[in-house]
PDB file of C-alpha atoms in Angstrom:
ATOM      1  CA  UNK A 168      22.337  22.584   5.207  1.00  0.00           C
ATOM      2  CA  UNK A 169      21.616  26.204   4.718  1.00  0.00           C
ATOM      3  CA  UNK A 170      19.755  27.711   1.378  1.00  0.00           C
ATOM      4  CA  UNK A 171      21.611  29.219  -1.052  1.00  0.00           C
ATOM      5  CA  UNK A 172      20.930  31.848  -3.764  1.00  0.00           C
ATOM      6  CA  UNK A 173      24.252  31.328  -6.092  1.00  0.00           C
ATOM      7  CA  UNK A 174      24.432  28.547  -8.200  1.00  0.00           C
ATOM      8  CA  UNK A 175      27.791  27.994  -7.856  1.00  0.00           C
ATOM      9  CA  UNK A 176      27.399  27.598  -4.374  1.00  0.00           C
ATOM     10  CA  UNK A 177      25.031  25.045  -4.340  1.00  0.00           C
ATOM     11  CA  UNK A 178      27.503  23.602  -7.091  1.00  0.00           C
ATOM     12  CA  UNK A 179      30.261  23.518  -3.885  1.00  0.00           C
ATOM     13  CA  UNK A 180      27.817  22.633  -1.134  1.00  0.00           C
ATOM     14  CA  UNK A 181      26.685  19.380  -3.703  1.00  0.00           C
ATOM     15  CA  UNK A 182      30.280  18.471  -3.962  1.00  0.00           C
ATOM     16  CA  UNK A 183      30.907  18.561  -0.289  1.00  0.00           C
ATOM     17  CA  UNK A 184      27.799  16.900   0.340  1.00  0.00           C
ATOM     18  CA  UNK A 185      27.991  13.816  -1.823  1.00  0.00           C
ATOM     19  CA  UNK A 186      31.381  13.678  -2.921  1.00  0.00           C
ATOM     20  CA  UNK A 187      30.188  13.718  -6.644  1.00  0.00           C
ATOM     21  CA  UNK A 188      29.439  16.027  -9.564  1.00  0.00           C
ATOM     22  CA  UNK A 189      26.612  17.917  -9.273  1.00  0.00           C
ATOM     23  CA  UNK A 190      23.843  18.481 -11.817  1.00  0.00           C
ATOM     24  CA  UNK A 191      24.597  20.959 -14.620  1.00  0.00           C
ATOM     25  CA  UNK A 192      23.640  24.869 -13.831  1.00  0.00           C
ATOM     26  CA  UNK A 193      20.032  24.756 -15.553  1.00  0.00           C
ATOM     27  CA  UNK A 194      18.775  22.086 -13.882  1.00  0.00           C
ATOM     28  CA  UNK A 195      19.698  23.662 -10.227  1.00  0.00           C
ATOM     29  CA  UNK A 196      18.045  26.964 -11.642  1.00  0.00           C
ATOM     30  CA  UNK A 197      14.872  25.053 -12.643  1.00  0.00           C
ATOM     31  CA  UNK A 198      14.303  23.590  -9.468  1.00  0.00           C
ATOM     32  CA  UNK A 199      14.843  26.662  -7.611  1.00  0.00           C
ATOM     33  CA  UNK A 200      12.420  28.547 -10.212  1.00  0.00           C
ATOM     34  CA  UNK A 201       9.925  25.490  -9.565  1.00  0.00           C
ATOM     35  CA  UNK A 202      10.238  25.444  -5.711  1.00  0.00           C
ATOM     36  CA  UNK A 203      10.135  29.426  -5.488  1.00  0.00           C
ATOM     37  CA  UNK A 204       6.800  29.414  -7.784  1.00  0.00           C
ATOM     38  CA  UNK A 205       5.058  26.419  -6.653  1.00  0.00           C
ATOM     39  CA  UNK A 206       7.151  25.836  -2.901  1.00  0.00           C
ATOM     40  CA  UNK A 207       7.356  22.289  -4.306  1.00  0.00           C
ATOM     41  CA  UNK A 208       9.806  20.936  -6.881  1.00  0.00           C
ATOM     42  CA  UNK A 209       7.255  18.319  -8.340  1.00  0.00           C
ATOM     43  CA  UNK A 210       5.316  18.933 -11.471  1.00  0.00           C
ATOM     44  CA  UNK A 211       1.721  20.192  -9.897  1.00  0.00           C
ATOM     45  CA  UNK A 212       0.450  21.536 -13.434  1.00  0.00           C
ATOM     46  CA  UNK A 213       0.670  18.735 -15.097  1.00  0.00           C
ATOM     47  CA  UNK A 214      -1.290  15.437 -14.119  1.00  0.00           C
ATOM     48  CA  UNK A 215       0.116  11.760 -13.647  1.00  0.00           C
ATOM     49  CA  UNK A 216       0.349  10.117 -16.887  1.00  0.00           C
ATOM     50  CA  UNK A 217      -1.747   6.667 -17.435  1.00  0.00           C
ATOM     51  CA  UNK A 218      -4.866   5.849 -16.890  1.00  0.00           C
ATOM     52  CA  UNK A 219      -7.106   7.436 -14.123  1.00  0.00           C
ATOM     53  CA  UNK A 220      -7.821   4.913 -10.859  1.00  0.00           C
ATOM     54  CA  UNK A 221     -11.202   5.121 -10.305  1.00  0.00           C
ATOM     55  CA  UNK A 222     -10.896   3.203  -7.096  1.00  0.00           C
ATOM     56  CA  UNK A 223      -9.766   5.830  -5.116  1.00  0.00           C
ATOM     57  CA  UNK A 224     -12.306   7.825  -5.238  1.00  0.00           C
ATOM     58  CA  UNK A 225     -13.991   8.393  -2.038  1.00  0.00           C
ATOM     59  CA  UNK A 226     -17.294   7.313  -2.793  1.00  0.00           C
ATOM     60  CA  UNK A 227     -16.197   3.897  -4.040  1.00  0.00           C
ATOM     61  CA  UNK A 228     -14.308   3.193  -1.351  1.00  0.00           C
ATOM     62  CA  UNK A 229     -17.125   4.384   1.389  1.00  0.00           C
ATOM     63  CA  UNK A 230     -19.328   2.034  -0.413  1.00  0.00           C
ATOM     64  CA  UNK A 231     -17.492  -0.781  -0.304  1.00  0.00           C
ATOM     65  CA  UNK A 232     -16.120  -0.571   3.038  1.00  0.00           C
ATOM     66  CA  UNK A 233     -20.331  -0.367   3.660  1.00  0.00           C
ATOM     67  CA  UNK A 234     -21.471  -3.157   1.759  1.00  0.00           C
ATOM     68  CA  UNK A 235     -18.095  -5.394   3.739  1.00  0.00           C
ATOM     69  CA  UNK A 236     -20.021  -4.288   6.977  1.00  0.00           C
ATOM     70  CA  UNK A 237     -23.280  -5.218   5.964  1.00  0.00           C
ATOM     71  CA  UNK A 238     -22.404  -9.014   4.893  1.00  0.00           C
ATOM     72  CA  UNK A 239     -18.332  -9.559   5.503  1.00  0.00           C
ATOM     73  CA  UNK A 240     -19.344 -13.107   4.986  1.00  0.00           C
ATOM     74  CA  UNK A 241     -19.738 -12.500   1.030  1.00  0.00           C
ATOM     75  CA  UNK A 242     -17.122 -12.850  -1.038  1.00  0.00           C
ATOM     76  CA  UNK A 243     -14.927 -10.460  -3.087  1.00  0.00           C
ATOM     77  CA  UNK A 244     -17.268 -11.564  -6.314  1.00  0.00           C
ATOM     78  CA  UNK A 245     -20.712 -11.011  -4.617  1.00  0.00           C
ATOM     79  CA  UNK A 246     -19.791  -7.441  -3.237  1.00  0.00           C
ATOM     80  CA  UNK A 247     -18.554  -6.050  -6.819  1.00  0.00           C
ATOM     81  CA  UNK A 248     -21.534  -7.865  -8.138  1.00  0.00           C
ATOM     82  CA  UNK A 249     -23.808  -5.987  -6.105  1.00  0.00           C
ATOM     83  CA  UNK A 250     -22.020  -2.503  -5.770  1.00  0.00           C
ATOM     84  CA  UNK A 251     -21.518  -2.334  -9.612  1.00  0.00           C
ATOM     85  CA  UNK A 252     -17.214  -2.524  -9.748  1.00  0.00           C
ATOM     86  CA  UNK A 253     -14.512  -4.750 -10.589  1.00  0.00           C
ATOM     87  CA  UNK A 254     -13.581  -7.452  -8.108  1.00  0.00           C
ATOM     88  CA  UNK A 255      -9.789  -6.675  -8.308  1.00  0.00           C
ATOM     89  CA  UNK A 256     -10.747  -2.866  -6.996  1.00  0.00           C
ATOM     90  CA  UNK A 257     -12.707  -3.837  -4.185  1.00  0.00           C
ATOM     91  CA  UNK A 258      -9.553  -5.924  -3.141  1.00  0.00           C
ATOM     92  CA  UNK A 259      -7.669  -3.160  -3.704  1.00  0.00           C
ATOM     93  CA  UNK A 260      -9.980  -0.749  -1.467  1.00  0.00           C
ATOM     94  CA  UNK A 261     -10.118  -3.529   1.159  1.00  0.00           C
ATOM     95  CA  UNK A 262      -6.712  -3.793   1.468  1.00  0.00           C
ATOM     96  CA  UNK A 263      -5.501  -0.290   1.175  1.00  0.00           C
ATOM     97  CA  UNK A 264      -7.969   0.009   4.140  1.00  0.00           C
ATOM     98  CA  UNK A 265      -5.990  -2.906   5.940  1.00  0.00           C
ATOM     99  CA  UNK A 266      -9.158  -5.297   5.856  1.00  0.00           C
ATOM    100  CA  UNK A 267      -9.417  -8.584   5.429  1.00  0.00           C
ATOM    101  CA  UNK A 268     -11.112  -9.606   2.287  1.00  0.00           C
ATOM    102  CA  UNK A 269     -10.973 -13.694   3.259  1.00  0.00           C
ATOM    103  CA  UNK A 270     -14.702 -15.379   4.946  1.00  0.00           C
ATOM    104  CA  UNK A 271     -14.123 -16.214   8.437  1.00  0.00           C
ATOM    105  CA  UNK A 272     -14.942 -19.866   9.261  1.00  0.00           C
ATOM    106  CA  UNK A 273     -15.971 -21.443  12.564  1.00  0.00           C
ATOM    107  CA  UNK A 274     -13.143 -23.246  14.397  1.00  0.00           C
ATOM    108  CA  UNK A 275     -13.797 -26.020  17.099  1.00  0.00           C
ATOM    109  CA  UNK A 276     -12.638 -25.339  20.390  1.00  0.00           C
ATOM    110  CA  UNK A 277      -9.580 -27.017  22.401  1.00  0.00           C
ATOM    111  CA  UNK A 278     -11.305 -29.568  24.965  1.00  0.00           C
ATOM    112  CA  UNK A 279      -9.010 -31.277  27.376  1.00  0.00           C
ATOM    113  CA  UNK A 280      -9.102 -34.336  25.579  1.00  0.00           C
ATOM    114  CA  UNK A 281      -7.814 -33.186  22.503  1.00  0.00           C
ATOM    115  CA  UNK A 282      -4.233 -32.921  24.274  1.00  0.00           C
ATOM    116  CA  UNK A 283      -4.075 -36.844  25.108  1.00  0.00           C
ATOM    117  CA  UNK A 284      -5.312 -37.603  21.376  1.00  0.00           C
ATOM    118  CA  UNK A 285      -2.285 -35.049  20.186  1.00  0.00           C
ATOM    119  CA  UNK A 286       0.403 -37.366  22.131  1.00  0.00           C
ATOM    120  CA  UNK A 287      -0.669 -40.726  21.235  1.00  0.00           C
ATOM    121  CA  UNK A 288      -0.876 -39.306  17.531  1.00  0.00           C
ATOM    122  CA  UNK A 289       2.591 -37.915  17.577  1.00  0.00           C
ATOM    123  CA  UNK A 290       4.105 -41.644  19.154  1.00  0.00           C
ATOM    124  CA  UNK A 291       2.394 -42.922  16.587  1.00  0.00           C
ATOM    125  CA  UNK A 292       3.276 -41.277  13.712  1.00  0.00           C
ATOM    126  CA  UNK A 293       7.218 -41.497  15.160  1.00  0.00           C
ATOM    127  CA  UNK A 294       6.880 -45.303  15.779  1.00  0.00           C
ATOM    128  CA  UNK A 295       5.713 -45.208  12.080  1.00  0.00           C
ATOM    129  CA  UNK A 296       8.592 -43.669  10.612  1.00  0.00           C
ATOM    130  CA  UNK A 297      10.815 -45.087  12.792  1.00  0.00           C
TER     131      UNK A 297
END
């Protein structure tokens, strides 16, 4: 699509294009105002509305992602305990980070016995419901 400096152009090309009515004539010259000032059409003057995360911040999360190293054992409540922040941000660091925020536990090994056991369990358990 090429870039056009008439309105009513971009007023054809939009009909074309979608098959639909356009938006009115000061809204397409806003956006081109905004885009040639800023080369972006979103508001960058004016800051997201709500309240500020403060778990983005890149000191947070580098401490957190630390204190996981250190003792990945602990749980979610320990390590906001001890770095000083809410337990539903660290989950929220971890898992923007793609960690796991679960405590690995030890699971026994497969011996070759365990196969035979498996068998006669399952014939019983079918002669049972049988």
């Amino acid at each position: 699509m090429e870039i056009c400096e008439n309105v009513s152009e971009v007023h054809r090309q939009y009909r074309r294009e979608f098959q639909e009515d356009p938006r009115s004539r000061p809204i397409i010259k806003r956006i081109k105002y905004k885009f040639g000032t800023n080369g972006s059409v979103q508001n960058v003057h004016r800051q997201r509305s709500g309240r500020p995360t403060a778990s983005k911040s890149f000191i947070r999360q580098e401490r957190v992602l630390e204190c996981h190293c250190e003792a990945f054992k602990k749980s979610l409540r320990q390590s906001s305990r001890k770095i000083g922040i809410s337990k539903s941000s660290v989950y929220r660091i971890l898992r923007r980070c793609q960690w796991v925020s679960y405590i690995p536990t030890m699971v026994h090994s497969v011996s070759e016995d365990d196969l035979d056991r498996r068998k006669q369990f399952c014939e019983w358990y079918s002669e049972k419901c049988e």
